[in-house]
mmCIF file of C-alpha atoms in Angstrom:
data_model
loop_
_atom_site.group_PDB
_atom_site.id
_atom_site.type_symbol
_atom_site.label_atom_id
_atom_site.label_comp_id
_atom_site.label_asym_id
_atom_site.label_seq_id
_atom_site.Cartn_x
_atom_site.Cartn_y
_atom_site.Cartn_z
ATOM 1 C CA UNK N 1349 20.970 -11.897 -3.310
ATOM 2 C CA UNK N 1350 17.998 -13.496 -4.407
ATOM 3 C CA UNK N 1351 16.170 -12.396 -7.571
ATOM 4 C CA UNK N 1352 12.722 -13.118 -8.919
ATOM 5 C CA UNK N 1353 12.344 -13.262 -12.758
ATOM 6 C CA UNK N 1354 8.433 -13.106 -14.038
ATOM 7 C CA UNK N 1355 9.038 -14.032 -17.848
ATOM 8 C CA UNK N 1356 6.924 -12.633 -19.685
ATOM 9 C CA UNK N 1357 3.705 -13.923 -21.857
ATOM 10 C CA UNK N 1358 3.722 -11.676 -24.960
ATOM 11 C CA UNK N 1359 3.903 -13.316 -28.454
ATOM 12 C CA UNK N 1360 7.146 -10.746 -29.184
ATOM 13 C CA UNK N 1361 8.996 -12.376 -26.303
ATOM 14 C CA UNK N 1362 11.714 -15.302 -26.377
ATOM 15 C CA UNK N 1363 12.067 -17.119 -23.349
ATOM 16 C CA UNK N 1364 15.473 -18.652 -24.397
ATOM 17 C CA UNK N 1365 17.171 -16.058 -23.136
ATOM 18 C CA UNK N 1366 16.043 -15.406 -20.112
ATOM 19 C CA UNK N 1367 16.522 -19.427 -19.458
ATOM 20 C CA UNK N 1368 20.037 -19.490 -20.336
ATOM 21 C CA UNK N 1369 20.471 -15.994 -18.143
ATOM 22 C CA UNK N 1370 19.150 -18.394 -15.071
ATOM 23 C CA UNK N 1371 21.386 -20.738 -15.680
ATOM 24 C CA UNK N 1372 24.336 -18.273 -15.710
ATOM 25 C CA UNK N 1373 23.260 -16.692 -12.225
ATOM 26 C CA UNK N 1374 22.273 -20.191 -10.605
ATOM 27 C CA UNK N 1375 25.847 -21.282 -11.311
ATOM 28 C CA UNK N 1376 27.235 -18.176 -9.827
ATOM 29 C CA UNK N 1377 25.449 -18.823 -6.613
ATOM 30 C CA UNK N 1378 22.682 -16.921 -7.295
ATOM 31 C CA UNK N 1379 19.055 -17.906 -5.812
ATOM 32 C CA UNK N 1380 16.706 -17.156 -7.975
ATOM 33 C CA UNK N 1381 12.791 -17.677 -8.572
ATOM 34 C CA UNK N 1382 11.211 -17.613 -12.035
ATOM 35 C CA UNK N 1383 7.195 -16.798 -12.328
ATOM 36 C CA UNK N 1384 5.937 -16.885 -15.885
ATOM 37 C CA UNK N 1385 2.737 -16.043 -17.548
ATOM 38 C CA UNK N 1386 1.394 -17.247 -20.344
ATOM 39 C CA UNK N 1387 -1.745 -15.126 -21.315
ATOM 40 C CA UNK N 1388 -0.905 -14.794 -24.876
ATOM 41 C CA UNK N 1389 -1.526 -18.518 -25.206
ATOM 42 C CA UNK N 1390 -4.357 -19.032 -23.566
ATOM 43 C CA UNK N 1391 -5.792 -16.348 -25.880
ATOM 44 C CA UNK N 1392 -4.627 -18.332 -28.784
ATOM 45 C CA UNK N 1393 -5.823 -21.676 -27.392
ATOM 46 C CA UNK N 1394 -9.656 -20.121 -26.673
ATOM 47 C CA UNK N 1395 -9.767 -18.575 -30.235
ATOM 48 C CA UNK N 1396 -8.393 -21.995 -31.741
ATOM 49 C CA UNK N 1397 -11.791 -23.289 -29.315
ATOM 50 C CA UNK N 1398 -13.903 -20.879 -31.161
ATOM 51 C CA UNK N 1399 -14.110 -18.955 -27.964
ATOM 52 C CA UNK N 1400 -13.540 -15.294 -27.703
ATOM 53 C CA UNK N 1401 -11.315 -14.237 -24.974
ATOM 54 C CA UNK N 1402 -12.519 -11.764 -22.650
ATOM 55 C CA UNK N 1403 -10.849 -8.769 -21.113
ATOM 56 C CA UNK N 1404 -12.621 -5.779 -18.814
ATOM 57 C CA UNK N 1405 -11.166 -2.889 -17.770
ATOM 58 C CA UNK N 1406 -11.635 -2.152 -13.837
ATOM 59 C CA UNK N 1407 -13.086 1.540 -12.157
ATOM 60 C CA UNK N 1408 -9.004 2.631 -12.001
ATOM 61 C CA UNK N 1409 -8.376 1.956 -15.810
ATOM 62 C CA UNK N 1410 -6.230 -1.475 -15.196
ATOM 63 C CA UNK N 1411 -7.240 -4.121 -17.904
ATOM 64 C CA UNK N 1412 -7.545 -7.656 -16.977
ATOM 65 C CA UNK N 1413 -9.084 -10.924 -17.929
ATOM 66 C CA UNK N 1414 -12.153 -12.238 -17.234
ATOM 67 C CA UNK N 1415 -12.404 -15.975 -16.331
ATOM 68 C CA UNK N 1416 -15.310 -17.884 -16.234
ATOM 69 C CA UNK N 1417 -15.429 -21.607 -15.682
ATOM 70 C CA UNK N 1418 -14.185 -22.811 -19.365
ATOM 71 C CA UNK N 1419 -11.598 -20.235 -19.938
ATOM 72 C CA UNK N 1420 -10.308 -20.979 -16.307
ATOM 73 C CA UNK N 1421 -10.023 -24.991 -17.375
ATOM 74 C CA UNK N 1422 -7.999 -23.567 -20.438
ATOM 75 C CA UNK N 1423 -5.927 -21.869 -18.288
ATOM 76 C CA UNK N 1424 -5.074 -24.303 -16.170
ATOM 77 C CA UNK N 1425 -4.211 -26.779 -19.317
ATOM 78 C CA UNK N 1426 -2.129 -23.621 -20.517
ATOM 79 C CA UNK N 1427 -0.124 -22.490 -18.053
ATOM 80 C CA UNK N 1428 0.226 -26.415 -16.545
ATOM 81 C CA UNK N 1429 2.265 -26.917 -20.235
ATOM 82 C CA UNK N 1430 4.144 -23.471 -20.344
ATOM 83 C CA UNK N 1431 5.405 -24.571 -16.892
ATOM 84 C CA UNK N 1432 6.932 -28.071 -18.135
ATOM 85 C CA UNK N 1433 8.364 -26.532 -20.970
ATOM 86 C CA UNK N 1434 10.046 -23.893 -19.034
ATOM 87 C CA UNK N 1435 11.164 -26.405 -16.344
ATOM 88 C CA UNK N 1436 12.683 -28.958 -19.109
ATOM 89 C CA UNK N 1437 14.770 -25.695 -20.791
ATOM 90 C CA UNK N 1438 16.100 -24.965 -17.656
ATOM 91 C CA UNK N 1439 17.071 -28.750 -17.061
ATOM 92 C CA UNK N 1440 18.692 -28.469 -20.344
ATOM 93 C CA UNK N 1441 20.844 -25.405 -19.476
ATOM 94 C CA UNK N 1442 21.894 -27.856 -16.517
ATOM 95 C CA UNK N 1443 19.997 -26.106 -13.737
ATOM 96 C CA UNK N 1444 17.384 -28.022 -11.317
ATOM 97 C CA UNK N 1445 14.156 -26.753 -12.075
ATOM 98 C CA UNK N 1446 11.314 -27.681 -9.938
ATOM 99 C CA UNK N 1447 7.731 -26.755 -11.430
ATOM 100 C CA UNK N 1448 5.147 -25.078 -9.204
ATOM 101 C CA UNK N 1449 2.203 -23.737 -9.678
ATOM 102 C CA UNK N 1450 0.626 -21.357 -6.584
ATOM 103 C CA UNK N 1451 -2.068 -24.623 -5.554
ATOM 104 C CA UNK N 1452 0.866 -26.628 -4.667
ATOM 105 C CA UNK N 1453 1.499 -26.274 -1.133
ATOM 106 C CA UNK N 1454 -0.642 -23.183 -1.348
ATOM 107 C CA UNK N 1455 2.037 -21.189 -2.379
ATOM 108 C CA UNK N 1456 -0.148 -18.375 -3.635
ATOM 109 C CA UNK N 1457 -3.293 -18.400 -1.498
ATOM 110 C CA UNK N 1458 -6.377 -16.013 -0.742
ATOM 111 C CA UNK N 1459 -9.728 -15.195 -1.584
ATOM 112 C CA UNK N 1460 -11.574 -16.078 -4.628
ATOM 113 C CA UNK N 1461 -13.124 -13.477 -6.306
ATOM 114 C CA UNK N 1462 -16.599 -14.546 -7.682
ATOM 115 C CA UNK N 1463 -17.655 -10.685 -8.517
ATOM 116 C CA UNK N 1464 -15.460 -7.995 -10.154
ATOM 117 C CA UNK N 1465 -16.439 -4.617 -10.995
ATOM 118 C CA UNK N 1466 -15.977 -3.437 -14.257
ATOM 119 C CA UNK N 1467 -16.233 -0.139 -16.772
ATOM 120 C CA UNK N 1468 -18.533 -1.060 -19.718
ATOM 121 C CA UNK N 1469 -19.525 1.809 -21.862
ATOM 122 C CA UNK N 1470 -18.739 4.042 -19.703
ATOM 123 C CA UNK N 1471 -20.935 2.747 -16.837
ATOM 124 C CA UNK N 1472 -19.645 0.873 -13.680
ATOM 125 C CA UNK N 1473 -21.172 -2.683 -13.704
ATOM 126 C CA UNK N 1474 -20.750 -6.149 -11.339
ATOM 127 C CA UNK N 1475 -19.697 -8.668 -13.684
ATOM 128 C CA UNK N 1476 -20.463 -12.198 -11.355
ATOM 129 C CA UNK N 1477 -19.222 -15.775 -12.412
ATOM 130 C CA UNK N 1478 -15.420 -14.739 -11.911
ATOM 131 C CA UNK N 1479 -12.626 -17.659 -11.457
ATOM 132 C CA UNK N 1480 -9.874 -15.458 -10.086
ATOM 133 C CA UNK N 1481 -8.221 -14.454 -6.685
ATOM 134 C CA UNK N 1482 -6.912 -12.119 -4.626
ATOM 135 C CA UNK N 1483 -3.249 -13.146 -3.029
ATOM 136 C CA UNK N 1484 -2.964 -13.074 0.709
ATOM 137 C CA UNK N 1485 -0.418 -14.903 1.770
ATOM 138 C CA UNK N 1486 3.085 -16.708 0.170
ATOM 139 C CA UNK N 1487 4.287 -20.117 0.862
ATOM 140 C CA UNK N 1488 8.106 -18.572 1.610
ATOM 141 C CA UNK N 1489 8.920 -21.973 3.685
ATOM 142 C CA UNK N 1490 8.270 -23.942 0.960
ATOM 143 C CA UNK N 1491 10.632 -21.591 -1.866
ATOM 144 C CA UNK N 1492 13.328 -21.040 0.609
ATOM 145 C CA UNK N 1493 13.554 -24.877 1.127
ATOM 146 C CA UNK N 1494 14.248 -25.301 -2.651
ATOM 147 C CA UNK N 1495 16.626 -22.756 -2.726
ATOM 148 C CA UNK N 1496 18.295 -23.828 0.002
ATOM 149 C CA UNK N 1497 18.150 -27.893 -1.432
ATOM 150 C CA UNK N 1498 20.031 -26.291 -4.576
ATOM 151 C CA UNK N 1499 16.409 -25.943 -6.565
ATOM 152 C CA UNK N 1500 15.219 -23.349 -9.137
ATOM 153 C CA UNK N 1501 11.498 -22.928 -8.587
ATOM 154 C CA UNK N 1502 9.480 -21.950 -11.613
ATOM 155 C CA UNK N 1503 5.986 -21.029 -10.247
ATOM 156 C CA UNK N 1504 3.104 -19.666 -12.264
ATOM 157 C CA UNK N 1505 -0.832 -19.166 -11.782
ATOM 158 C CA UNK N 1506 -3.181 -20.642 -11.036
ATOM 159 C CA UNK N 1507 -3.625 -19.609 -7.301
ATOM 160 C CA UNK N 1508 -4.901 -21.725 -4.013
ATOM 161 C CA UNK N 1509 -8.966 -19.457 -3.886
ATOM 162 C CA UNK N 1510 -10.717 -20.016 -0.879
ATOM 163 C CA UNK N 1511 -14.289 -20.355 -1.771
ATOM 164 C CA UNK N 1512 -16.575 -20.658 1.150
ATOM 165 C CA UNK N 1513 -14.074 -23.408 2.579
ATOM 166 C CA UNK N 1514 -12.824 -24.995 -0.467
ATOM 167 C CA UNK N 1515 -10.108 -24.439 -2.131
ATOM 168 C CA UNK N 1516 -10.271 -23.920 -6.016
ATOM 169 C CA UNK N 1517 -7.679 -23.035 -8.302
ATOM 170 C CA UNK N 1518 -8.329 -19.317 -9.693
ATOM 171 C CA UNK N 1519 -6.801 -17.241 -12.055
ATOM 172 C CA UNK N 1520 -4.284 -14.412 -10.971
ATOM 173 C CA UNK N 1521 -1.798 -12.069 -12.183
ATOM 174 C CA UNK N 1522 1.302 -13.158 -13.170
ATOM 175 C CA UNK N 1523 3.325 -10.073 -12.465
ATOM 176 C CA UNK N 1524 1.146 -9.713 -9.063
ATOM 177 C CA UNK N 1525 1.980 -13.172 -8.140
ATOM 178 C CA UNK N 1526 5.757 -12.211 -8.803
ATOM 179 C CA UNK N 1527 5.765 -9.428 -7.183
ATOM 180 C CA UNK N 1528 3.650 -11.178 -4.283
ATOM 181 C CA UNK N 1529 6.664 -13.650 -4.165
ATOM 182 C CA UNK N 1530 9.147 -11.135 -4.201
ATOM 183 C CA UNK N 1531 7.524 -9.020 -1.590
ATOM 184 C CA UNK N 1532 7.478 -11.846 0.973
ATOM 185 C CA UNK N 1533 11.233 -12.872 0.277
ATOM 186 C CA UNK N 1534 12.637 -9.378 -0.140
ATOM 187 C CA UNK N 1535 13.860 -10.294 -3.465
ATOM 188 C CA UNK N 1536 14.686 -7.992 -6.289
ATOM 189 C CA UNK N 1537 12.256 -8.129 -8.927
ATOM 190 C CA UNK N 1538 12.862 -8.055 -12.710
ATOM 191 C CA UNK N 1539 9.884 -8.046 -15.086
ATOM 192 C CA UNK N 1540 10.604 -9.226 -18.288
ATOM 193 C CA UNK N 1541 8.614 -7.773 -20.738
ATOM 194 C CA UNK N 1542 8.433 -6.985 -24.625
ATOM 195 C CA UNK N 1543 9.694 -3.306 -24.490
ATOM 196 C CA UNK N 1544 12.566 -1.782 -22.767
ATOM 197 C CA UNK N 1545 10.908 -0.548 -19.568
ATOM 198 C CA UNK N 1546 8.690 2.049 -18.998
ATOM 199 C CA UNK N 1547 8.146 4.929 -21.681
ATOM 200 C CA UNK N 1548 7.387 8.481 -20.688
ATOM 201 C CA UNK N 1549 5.892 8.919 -23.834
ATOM 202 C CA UNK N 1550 5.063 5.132 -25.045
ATOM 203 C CA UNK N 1551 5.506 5.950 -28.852
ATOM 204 C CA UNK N 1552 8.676 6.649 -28.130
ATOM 205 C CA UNK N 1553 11.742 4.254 -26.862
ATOM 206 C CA UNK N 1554 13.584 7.475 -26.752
ATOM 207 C CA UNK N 1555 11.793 8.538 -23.899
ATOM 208 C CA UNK N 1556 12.706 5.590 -21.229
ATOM 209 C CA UNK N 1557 12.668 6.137 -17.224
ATOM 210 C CA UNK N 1558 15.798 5.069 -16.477
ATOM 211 C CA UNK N 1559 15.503 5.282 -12.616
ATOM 212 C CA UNK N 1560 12.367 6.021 -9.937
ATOM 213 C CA UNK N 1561 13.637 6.519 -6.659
ATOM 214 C CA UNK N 1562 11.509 9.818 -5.495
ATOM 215 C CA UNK N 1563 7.507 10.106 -5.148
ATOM 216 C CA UNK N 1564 7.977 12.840 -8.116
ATOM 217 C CA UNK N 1565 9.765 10.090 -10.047
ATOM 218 C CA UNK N 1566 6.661 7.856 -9.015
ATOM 219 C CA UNK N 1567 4.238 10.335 -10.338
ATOM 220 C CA UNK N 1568 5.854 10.539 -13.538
ATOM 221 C CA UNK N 1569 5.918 6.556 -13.967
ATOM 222 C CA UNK N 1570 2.200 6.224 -13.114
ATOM 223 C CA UNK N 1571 1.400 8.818 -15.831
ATOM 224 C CA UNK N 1572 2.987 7.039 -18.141
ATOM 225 C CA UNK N 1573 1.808 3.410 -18.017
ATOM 226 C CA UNK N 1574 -0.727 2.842 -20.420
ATOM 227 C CA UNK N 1575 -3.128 -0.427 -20.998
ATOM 228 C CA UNK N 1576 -1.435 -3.785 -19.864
ATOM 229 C CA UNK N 1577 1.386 -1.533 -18.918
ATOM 230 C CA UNK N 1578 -0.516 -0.074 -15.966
ATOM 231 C CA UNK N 1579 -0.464 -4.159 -14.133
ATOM 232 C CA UNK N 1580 3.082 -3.815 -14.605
ATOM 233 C CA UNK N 1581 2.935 -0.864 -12.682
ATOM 234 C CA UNK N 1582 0.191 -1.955 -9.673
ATOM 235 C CA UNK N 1583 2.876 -5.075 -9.099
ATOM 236 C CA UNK N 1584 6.055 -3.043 -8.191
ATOM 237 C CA UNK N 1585 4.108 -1.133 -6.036
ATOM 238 C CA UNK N 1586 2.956 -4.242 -4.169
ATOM 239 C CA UNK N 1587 6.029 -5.589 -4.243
ATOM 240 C CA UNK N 1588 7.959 -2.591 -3.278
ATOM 241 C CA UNK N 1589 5.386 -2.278 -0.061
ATOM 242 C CA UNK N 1590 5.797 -6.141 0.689
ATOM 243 C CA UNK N 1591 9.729 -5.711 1.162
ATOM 244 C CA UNK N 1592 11.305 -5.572 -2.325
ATOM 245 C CA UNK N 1593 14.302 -3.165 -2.565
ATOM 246 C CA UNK N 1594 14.263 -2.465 -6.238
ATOM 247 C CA UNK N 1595 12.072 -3.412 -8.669
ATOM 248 C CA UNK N 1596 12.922 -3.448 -12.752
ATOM 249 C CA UNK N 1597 10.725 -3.537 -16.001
ATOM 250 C CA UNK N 1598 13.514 -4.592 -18.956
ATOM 251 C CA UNK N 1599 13.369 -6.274 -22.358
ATOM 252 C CA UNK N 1600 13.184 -9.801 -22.202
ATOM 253 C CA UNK N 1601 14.747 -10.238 -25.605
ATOM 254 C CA UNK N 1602 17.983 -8.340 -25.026
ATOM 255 C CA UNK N 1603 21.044 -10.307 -24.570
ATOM 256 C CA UNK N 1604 21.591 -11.655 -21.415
ATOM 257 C CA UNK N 1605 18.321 -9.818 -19.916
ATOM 258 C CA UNK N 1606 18.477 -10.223 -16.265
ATOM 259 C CA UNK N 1607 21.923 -9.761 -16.087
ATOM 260 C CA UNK N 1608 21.630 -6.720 -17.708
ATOM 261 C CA UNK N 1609 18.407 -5.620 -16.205
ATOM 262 C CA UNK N 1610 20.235 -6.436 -12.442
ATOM 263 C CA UNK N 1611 23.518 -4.519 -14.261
ATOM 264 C CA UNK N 1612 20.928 -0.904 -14.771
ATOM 265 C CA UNK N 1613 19.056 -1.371 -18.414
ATOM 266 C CA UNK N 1614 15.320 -0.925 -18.379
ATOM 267 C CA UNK N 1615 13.387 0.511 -15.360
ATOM 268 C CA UNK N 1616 14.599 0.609 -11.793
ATOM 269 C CA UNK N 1617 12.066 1.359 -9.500
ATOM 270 C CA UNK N 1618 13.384 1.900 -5.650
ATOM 271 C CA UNK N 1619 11.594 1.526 -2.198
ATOM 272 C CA UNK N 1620 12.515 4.994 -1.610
ATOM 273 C CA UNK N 1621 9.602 6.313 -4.472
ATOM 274 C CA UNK N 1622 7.056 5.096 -2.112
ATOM 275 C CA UNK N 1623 8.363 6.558 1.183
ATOM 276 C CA UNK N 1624 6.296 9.621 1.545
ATOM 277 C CA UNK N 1625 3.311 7.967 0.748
ATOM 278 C CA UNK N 1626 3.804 5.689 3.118
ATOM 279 C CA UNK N 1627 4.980 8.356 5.930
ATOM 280 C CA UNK N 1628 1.375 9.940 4.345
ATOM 281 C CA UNK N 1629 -0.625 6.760 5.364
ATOM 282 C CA UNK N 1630 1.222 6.555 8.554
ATOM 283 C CA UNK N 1631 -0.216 9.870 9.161
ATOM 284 C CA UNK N 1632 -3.729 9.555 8.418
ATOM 285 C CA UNK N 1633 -4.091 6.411 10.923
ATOM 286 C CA UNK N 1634 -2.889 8.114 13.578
#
């Protein structure tokens, strides 16, 4: 089985854990592929700039960041940092780490989006000057010859934008680009996060969704993701369309978190709750 572990970016989340869970499952035989983010500390990096970090919400109600050129050189100092440390920790816990990010070798590639459109008091706008990107295609070669080698990749954003024949590096998702990766290799796919998983009502822990495995089910998870929670969301469904079996949202600072994601705590969202819209789609084209 191979498993792909996006580690989350939030301020409430310890990575420590999730490291020394690698380690456990690389030594079992395990492949697996970390992606991290890192958001939280760009955010904290700008504001120590004197620059206020920007975030737009899109036409569907998902929030994301805008990047223009300085934040996106931040970013790439950021995450470029966050992806040593994480690679060193793992070499501590005695596992080969390799550290990626999705330029190298164009492991994340596509479009560069230059223009997003946006929801500003309560009017759709085109907000131009973007650095981010739109993922196309997954290096899988280049991970699967790691893995096979004995390697742990640990990959993050920036992405590989074409931009009118360059290349650039441009933001993306981190839990897209996970779920991108995971997709392509038909991984399962745990997102480590700072709650337990996905809340029906999300004041309340009492009220987790324990399992999605029917389009009802489905329903019922997208009417309950609220704010960054709704990205979460959007990247299981990619990566449950791309070829993931199961995909899970679980607390990263629980003990032994994947293990006990990939043992049933937090989220577990199945192929099968996308079926019928896919027979649906099938449909219409025809």
């Amino acid at each position: 089985m191979t498993v792909v572990v996006k580690v989350g970016g939030a301020r409430a989340v310890d990575p420590e854990g999730a490291l020394a869970d690698v380690a456990t499952l690389s030594k079992a035989g395990e492949d697996v592929v970390v992606v991290h983010g890192g958001s939280t500390k760009v955010d904290d990096t700008l504001e120590r700039m004197g620059i206020e970090p920007e975030y737009v919400e899109t036409p569907s109600g998902v929030v994301g960041r805008f990047t223009d050129e300085e934040t996106m050189e931040v970013f790439e100092m950021v995450f470029g940092h966050l992806n040593t440390r994480l690679v060193a920790g793992l070499q501590s816990q005695g596992v080969d780490a390799v550290g990626l990010n999705g330029v190298d070798g164009k492991l994340l590639y596509g479009p560069r989006k230059s223009a997003v459109r946006v929801v500003e008091d309560g009017k759709k706008k085109i907000r131009r000057g973007d650095h981010s990107g739109t993922i196309e295609q997954v290096n899988a070669e280049l991970l699967e010859s790691l893995l096979a080698d004995g390697y742990t990749p640990v990959a993050g954003p920036p992405m590989a934008g074409e931009d009118d024949g360059e290349v650039i590096a441009v933001n993306t998702d981190a839990d897209r680009s996970a779920a991108a990766i995971a997709g392509t290799l038909e991984a399962t796919l745990v997102l480590l996060t700072d709650v337990e998983g996905v809340y029906e009502d999300p004041d309340d822990p009492e009220t987790l969704i324990e399992r999605v495995e029917t389009p009802e089910d489905w329903s019922t998870l997208e009417d309950a993701a609220e704010g960054f929670m709704g990205r979460k969301i959007m990247a299981v469904e990619e990566a449950l369309a791309g070829g993931t079996p199961e995909a899970v949202i679980a607390d990263a600072n629980a003990e032994a978190p994947i293990t006990s994601a990939l043992d049933g705590a937090g989220t577990h969202v199945h192929a099968s709750a996308l079926e019928s819209d896919t027979d649906d789609s099938a449909e219409e084209r025809q």
